[in-house]
Tab-separated table of C-alpha atoms and ligand atoms in Angstrom:
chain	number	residue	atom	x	y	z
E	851	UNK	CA	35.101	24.210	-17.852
E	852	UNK	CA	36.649	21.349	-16.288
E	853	UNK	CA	34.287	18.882	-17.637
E	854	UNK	CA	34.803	20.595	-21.359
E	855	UNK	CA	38.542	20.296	-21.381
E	856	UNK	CA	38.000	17.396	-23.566
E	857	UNK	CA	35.917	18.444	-26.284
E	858	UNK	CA	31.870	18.727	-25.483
E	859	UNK	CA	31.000	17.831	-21.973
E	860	UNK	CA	28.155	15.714	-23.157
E	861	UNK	CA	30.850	12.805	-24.406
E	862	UNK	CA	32.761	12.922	-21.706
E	863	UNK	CA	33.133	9.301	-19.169
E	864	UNK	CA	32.339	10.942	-15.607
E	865	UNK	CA	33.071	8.051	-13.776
E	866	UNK	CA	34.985	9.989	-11.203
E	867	UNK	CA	32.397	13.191	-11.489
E	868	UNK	CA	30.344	14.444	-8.971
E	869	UNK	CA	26.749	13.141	-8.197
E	870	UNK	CA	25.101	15.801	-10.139
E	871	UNK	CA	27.159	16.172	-12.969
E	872	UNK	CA	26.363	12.256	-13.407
E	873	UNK	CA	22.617	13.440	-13.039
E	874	UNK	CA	22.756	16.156	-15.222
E	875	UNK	CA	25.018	13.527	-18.125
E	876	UNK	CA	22.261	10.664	-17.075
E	877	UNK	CA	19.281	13.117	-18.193
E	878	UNK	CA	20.967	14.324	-21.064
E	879	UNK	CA	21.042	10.678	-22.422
E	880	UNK	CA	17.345	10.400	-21.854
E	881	UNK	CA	16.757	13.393	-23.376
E	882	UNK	CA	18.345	12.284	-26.307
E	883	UNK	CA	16.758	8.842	-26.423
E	884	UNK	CA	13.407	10.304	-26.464
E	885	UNK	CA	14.752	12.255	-29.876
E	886	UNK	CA	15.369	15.765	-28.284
E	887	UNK	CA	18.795	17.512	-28.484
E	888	UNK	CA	20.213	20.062	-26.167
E	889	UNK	CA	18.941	23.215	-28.674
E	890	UNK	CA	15.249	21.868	-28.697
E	891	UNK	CA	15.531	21.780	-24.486
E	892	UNK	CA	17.203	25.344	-24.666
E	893	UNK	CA	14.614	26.781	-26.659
E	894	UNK	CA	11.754	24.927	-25.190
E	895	UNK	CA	9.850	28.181	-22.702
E	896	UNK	CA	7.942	25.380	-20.809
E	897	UNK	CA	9.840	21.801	-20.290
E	898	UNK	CA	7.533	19.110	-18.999
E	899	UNK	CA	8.265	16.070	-17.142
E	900	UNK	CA	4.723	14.313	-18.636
E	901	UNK	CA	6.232	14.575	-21.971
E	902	UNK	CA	9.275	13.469	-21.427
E	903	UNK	CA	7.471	10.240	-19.719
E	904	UNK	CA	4.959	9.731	-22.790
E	905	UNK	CA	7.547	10.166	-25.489
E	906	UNK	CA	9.723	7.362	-23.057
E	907	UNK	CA	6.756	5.631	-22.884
E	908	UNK	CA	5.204	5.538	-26.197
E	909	UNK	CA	1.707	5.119	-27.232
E	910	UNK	CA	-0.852	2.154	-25.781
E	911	UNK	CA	-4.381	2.099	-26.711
E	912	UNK	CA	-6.314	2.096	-23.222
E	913	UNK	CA	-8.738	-0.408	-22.856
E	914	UNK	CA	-11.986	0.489	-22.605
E	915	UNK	CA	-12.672	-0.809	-18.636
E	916	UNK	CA	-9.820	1.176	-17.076
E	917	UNK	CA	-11.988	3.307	-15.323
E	918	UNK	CA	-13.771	0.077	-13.660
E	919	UNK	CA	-10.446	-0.390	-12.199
E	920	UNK	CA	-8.433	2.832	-11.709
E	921	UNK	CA	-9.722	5.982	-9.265
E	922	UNK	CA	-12.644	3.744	-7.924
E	923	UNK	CA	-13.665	4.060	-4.219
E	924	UNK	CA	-13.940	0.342	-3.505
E	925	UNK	CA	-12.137	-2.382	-1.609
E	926	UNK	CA	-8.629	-3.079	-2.843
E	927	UNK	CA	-9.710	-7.404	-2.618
E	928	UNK	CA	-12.681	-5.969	-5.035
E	929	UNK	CA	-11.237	-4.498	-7.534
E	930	UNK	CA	-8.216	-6.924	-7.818
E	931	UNK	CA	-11.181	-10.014	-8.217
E	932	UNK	CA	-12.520	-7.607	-11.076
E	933	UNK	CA	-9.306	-7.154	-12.515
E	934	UNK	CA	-8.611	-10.761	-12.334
E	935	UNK	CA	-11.535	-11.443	-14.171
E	936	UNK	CA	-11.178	-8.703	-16.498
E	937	UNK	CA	-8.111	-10.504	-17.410
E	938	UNK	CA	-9.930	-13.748	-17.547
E	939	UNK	CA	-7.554	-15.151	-14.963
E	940	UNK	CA	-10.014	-15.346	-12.086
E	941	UNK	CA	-9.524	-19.388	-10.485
E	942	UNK	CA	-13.257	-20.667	-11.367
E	943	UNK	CA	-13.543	-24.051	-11.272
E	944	UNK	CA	-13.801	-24.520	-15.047
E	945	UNK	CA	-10.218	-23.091	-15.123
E	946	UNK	CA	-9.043	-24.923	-11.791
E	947	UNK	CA	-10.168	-28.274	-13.699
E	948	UNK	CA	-7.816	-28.058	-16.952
E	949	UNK	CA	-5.393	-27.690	-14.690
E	950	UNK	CA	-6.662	-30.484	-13.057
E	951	UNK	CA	-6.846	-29.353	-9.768
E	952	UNK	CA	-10.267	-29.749	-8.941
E	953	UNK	CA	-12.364	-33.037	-9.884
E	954	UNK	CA	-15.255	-31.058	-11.735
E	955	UNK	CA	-16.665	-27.868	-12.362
E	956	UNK	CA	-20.165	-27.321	-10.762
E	957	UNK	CA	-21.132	-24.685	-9.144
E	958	UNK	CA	-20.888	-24.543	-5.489
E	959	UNK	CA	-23.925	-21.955	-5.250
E	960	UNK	CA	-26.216	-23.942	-7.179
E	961	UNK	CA	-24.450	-27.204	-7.636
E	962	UNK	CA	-25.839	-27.619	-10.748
E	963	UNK	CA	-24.229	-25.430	-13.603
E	964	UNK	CA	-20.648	-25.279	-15.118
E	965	UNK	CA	-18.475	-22.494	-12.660
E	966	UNK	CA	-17.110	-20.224	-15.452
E	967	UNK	CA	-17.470	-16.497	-15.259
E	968	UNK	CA	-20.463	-16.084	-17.156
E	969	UNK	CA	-21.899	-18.757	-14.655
E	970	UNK	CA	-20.352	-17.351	-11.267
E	971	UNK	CA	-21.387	-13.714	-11.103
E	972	UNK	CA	-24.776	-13.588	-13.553
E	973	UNK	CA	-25.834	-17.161	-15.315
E	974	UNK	CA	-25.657	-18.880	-11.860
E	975	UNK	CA	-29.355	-19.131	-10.064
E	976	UNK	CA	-28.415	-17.717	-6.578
E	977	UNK	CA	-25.974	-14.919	-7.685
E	978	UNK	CA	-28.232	-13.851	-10.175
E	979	UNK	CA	-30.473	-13.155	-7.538
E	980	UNK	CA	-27.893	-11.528	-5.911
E	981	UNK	CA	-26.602	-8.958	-9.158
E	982	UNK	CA	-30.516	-8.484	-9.284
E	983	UNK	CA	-30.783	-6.928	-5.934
E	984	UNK	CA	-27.325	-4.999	-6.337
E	985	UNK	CA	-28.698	-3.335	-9.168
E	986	UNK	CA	-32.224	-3.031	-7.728
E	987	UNK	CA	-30.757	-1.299	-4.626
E	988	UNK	CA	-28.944	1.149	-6.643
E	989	UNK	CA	-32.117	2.014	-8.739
E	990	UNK	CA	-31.099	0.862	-11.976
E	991	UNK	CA	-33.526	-1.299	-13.743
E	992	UNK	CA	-32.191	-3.807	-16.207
E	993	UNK	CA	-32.078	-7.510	-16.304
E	994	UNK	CA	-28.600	-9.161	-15.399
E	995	UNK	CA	-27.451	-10.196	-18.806
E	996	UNK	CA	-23.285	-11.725	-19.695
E	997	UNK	CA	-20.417	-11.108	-18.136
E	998	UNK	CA	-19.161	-9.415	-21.604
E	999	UNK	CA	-22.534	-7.284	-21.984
E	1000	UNK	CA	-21.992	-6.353	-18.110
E	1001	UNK	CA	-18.667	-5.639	-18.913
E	1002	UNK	CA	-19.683	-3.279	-21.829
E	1003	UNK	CA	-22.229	-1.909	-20.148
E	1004	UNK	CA	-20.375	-0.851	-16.754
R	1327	ZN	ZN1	-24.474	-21.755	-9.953
């Protein structure tokens, strides 16, 4: 009633109010920037927080190798090297040299192809091998291929 003296409490400036009134004022505004009013809230029988967070959020399309990344049981220095090179940001040399910090771009496994990604973790001679055995020791049979057809295929 206090609050209300001045027409609807919802326009009042509660700049001397209590901690939760400001709460209660603060939610209200999100409420309404998500496009609800206080009738839709009243007559709601179930409010939920997750809807109020997606509507705030809005809608992304998920990429298709979240689940390589998110919920996985692996090292944290892993999966941040995947997501690195998801991203295509992980420091080969081939990127290190058009930024010209290294002098050239072979591979230090093999020292004799171009260190890109493609290169690194499948084209390369020794980490071929490597992938190979991974994928042999987890009983899947199929030849190391791309990074992109890897991708896809994980
Ligand atoms: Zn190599």
């Amino acid at each position: 009633m206090y609050y209300g003296k001045q027409g609807t409490v919802w326009n009042i400036q509660a700049n001397q109010a209590s901690w939760m009134v400001r709460k209660i004022l603060q939610t209200h505004k999100v409420l309404e920037d998500v496009g609800w009013n206080e009738s839709q809230v009243i007559q709601m029988e179930k409010f939920s927080i997750k809807q109020v967070y997606q509507l705030m959020r809005g809608e992304y399309p998920k990429v298709e190798w979240r689940k390589l990344i998110c919920n996985t049981c692996t090292y944290p220095k892993w999966t941040f090297i995947l997501f690195l090179t998801l991203h295509g940001r992980l420091l080969t040399k081939a990127r290190l040299l058009t930024w010209g910090s290294v002098e050239n771009n072979k591979c230090i496994l093999c020292d004799d192809g171009h260190e890109d990604i493609d290169h690194l973790f499948f084209n390369c001679h020794y980490s071929g091998k490597v992938w190979q055995q991974i994928l042999r020791w987890q009983n899947i049979q199929k030849q190391a291929i791309g990074w992109t057809e890897e991708q896809r295929w994980a």
